[in-house]
Amino acid sequence: AVEDVDDGGAAPQEWVQSADINDKIVAPPLQVEDTVYVGTADNHVLALDATNGNKLWDFETGHSIWGQPTYRDGILFTTSMDRSIYALDAENGEVLWQTPFAGAIAAGPVLNEDLIYVSDFNSQIHALDIHTGEEQWAAAAENWVWGAPTYADGVVYYADVDGNVFAVGAQGGEFLWKAKTPGAVQTSPVVAGDIVYVASEGESSEVPAGALRAFSVEDGRELWTTIAP
C-alpha cells in the first residue's frame, strides 16, 4: 500500500509492505540502489522495490533470519538459523551456493576483499571463499558466538557468550590473542584506531547492567572498563 502522511513535520510515509511479510523483522533491512532486501523470522528473504514496496522475489530458508544480509557485486549473502549461509543472485533470488554449518547463525555475514566471515552457535567462526562458499579456515571460541565477527586491518575480532574476546589472523585464522570481559557478549566488537571496544551484559551485583571494555588491538591488553550504572 502507498501512503503519503503528514505527521506533524515528520518525514512522510511513502509506503507500507505488509502483504508479503508475515512475521517479525529482527535485522535491519539492506538497501542497494533501488532494491530493499529484508530477512524475516518466518524464514524468508525478500527483495522489494524501494520506490513502492512491491515484491521482486522471495527466497525461503529452513529457519529464521536474524542477521542483516550483505551485498557485493550482484550477490546477496544471507545467514539463517537453519545453520547455513546462502549466496543469492540479487536480481532474482536464485541460489548460487549454500554452505551448511554445525551451529545456528544469529548474525549476518561480514566481508573483506575475498573472504566472508560467519559466526555460529557451535562456538566457531568460519572464513569462506566469497565466490564458492568453500571453507578456508575455522577458529574456535569457548561458547556460542552470537554477534558477527569484525574485520579490521588484517585481523578478525569476535566474542562469545562467556565474555571471551578473540583476535585471529584474517587470512589464515591463526590465533593472535584472547581477552576477557564481564558478562555475555551478544554484539560485534568495534574497532577504532588501535582500540577494540566490547559491550557485555551484566553478570553480578558488581556489574548489574553491563560493561564497556576497551582492549589494545596489538595484544588484547585491557585499557579501561566502564560499568553501566
Coordinates of C-alpha atoms in Angstrom, one line a residue:
A1 CA 0.0 0.0 0.0
V2 CA 1.3 3.5 -0.8
E3 CA 0.5 6.3 1.6
D4 CA 1.5 10.0 1.9
V5 CA 1.0 11.1 5.5
D6 CA 1.9 14.4 7.1
D7 CA 2.7 13.6 10.7
G8 CA 3.3 17.0 12.3
G9 CA 6.5 17.7 10.4
A10 CA 7.9 14.2 10.5
A11 CA 9.1 12.6 7.2
P12 CA 6.0 11.4 5.2
Q13 CA 5.5 7.7 5.0
E14 CA 5.8 6.7 1.4
W15 CA 4.6 3.1 1.5
V16 CA 3.9 0.1 3.8
Q17 CA 4.6 -3.5 2.9
S18 CA 2.5 -6.0 4.9
A19 CA 1.1 -8.3 2.2
D20 CA 4.2 -10.4 1.8
I21 CA 5.8 -10.1 5.3
N22 CA 4.1 -12.2 7.9
D23 CA 6.4 -12.3 10.9
K24 CA 8.9 -10.2 12.8
I25 CA 11.8 -8.5 11.1
V26 CA 14.8 -8.9 13.5
A27 CA 17.6 -7.4 11.5
P28 CA 17.7 -4.1 9.7
P29 CA 16.8 -4.2 6.0
L30 CA 19.5 -3.6 3.5
Q31 CA 19.0 -1.2 0.6
V32 CA 21.1 -1.4 -2.5
E33 CA 20.2 1.3 -5.0
D34 CA 16.5 0.8 -5.8
T35 CA 16.1 -2.6 -4.0
V36 CA 15.5 -3.3 -0.3
Y37 CA 16.4 -6.8 1.0
V38 CA 14.6 -8.0 4.1
G39 CA 15.0 -11.1 6.2
T40 CA 12.1 -12.3 8.3
A41 CA 11.6 -14.5 11.4
D42 CA 9.4 -16.9 9.3
N43 CA 12.3 -17.9 7.2
H44 CA 12.1 -15.6 4.2
V45 CA 14.4 -13.3 2.3
L46 CA 12.5 -10.8 0.2
A47 CA 13.6 -8.3 -2.4
L48 CA 11.4 -5.2 -2.5
D49 CA 11.2 -2.3 -4.9
A50 CA 12.5 0.6 -2.8
T51 CA 10.2 3.1 -4.5
N52 CA 6.9 1.4 -3.8
G53 CA 7.5 -1.8 -1.7
N54 CA 6.4 -4.2 -4.4
K55 CA 7.9 -7.7 -4.0
L56 CA 10.5 -8.5 -6.6
W57 CA 11.4 -12.0 -5.4
D58 CA 11.1 -14.2 -2.3
F59 CA 13.5 -16.9 -1.1
E60 CA 12.7 -19.3 1.7
T61 CA 15.3 -20.7 4.1
G62 CA 14.9 -23.5 6.6
H63 CA 14.6 -21.3 9.7
S64 CA 14.5 -17.7 10.9
I65 CA 16.8 -14.9 9.6
W66 CA 18.1 -12.7 12.4
G67 CA 21.2 -11.1 10.7
Q68 CA 21.3 -8.4 8.2
P69 CA 22.2 -9.6 4.7
T70 CA 25.3 -8.4 3.0
Y71 CA 25.8 -7.4 -0.7
R72 CA 28.6 -7.3 -3.2
D73 CA 28.8 -7.3 -7.0
G74 CA 25.3 -8.5 -7.7
I75 CA 25.3 -11.2 -4.9
L76 CA 23.3 -11.1 -1.7
F77 CA 24.8 -13.1 1.2
T78 CA 22.4 -14.1 4.0
T79 CA 22.7 -16.3 7.0
S80 CA 19.9 -18.3 8.7
M81 CA 19.2 -20.0 11.9
D82 CA 18.9 -23.1 9.7
R83 CA 22.7 -23.3 10.1
S84 CA 23.5 -22.2 6.6
I85 CA 24.8 -19.2 4.7
Y86 CA 23.4 -18.6 1.2
A87 CA 24.8 -16.6 -1.7
L88 CA 21.8 -15.5 -3.8
D89 CA 21.6 -13.8 -7.2
A90 CA 20.5 -10.3 -6.1
E91 CA 18.4 -9.9 -9.3
N92 CA 16.2 -13.0 -9.0
G93 CA 17.0 -14.7 -5.7
E94 CA 18.4 -17.9 -7.2
V95 CA 20.9 -19.8 -5.1
L96 CA 24.5 -19.5 -6.3
W97 CA 25.9 -21.5 -3.4
Q98 CA 25.0 -22.7 0.1
T99 CA 27.3 -23.7 2.9
P100 CA 26.0 -25.6 6.0
F101 CA 27.5 -25.5 9.5
A102 CA 27.1 -27.4 12.7
G103 CA 25.6 -24.4 14.6
A104 CA 22.8 -21.9 14.1
I105 CA 23.8 -18.5 12.8
A106 CA 22.3 -15.4 14.5
A107 CA 24.4 -12.7 13.0
G108 CA 24.8 -11.5 9.4
P109 CA 28.0 -12.3 7.4
V110 CA 31.0 -10.0 7.2
L111 CA 33.1 -9.4 4.0
N112 CA 36.7 -8.5 3.3
E113 CA 38.3 -8.5 -0.1
D114 CA 38.0 -12.2 -0.9
L115 CA 36.6 -13.9 2.2
I116 CA 33.3 -13.9 4.0
Y117 CA 33.2 -14.5 7.8
V118 CA 30.4 -16.2 9.7
S119 CA 29.9 -16.9 13.4
D120 CA 27.8 -19.7 14.8
F121 CA 26.3 -21.4 17.9
N122 CA 28.8 -24.2 17.6
S123 CA 31.4 -22.0 19.2
Q124 CA 33.3 -21.1 16.0
I125 CA 33.8 -18.5 13.3
H126 CA 34.4 -19.5 9.7
A127 CA 36.1 -17.9 6.8
L128 CA 34.7 -18.9 3.3
D129 CA 35.7 -18.2 -0.2
I130 CA 33.4 -15.4 -1.3
H131 CA 33.0 -16.9 -4.8
T132 CA 32.4 -20.6 -4.0
G133 CA 31.4 -20.8 -0.3
E134 CA 34.2 -23.2 0.4
E135 CA 35.6 -23.0 3.9
Q136 CA 39.1 -21.7 4.1
W137 CA 39.6 -21.9 7.9
A138 CA 37.7 -22.0 11.2
A139 CA 38.6 -20.6 14.6
A140 CA 37.2 -21.7 18.0
A141 CA 35.5 -19.8 20.8
E142 CA 34.6 -21.3 24.1
N143 CA 30.8 -20.9 23.8
W144 CA 28.2 -19.5 21.3
V145 CA 29.3 -16.7 19.1
W146 CA 26.2 -14.6 18.9
G147 CA 27.4 -11.4 17.3
A148 CA 29.1 -11.1 13.9
P149 CA 32.8 -11.1 13.7
T150 CA 34.6 -7.7 13.0
Y151 CA 37.2 -7.4 10.3
A152 CA 39.9 -4.6 10.5
D153 CA 43.4 -4.3 9.1
G154 CA 44.0 -8.0 8.5
V155 CA 42.5 -9.2 11.8
V156 CA 39.2 -10.7 12.7
Y157 CA 37.8 -10.0 16.2
Y158 CA 34.9 -11.9 17.9
A159 CA 33.5 -12.6 21.3
D160 CA 31.4 -15.4 22.8
V161 CA 28.6 -15.5 25.4
D162 CA 31.1 -16.4 28.1
G163 CA 32.7 -13.0 27.7
N164 CA 35.8 -14.3 25.9
V165 CA 37.2 -11.9 23.2
F166 CA 39.5 -13.3 20.5
A167 CA 41.7 -11.9 17.7
V168 CA 42.8 -14.1 14.8
G169 CA 44.5 -13.5 11.5
A170 CA 42.0 -12.7 8.8
Q171 CA 43.7 -14.8 6.0
G172 CA 44.6 -17.9 7.9
G173 CA 42.8 -17.8 11.2
E174 CA 45.9 -18.0 13.3
F175 CA 45.4 -17.2 17.0
L176 CA 46.7 -13.7 18.0
W177 CA 45.3 -13.1 21.5
K178 CA 42.5 -13.8 23.9
A179 CA 41.0 -11.4 26.5
K180 CA 38.0 -11.4 28.9
T181 CA 35.1 -9.1 29.6
P182 CA 32.5 -9.5 32.4
G183 CA 29.2 -10.9 31.2
A184 CA 27.9 -12.4 28.0
V185 CA 28.6 -10.7 24.7
Q186 CA 25.9 -10.8 22.0
T187 CA 27.1 -7.9 19.8
S188 CA 30.1 -7.4 17.5
P189 CA 33.3 -5.8 18.7
V190 CA 34.0 -2.3 17.4
V191 CA 37.5 -1.3 16.2
A192 CA 38.5 2.3 16.1
G193 CA 42.2 3.1 15.6
D194 CA 44.2 0.9 17.9
I195 CA 41.4 0.1 20.3
V196 CA 38.8 -2.8 20.3
Y197 CA 35.6 -2.0 22.2
V198 CA 33.4 -4.8 23.5
A199 CA 30.0 -4.3 25.2
S200 CA 28.8 -7.1 27.5
E201 CA 25.8 -7.9 29.7
G202 CA 25.6 -7.6 33.4
E203 CA 26.6 -10.8 35.3
S204 CA 26.7 -9.9 39.1
S205 CA 25.9 -7.3 41.7
E206 CA 29.2 -5.7 40.8
V207 CA 28.3 -5.5 37.1
P208 CA 24.5 -5.4 37.2
A209 CA 23.7 -3.7 33.9
G210 CA 26.6 -4.4 31.7
A211 CA 30.0 -3.0 30.8
L212 CA 32.0 -1.5 28.0
R213 CA 35.6 -2.6 27.9
A214 CA 38.5 -1.4 25.7
F215 CA 41.4 -3.5 24.6
S216 CA 44.6 -2.9 22.7
V217 CA 44.4 -4.3 19.1
E218 CA 48.1 -5.2 19.4
D219 CA 47.9 -7.7 22.2
G220 CA 44.5 -7.7 23.8
R221 CA 45.7 -5.8 26.9
E222 CA 42.8 -4.2 28.8
L223 CA 42.9 -0.4 28.6
W224 CA 39.8 0.6 30.6
T225 CA 36.4 -0.6 31.6
T226 CA 33.2 1.4 32.2
I227 CA 30.5 -0.2 34.3
A228 CA 26.9 0.7 33.4
P229 CA 25.0 2.4 36.4

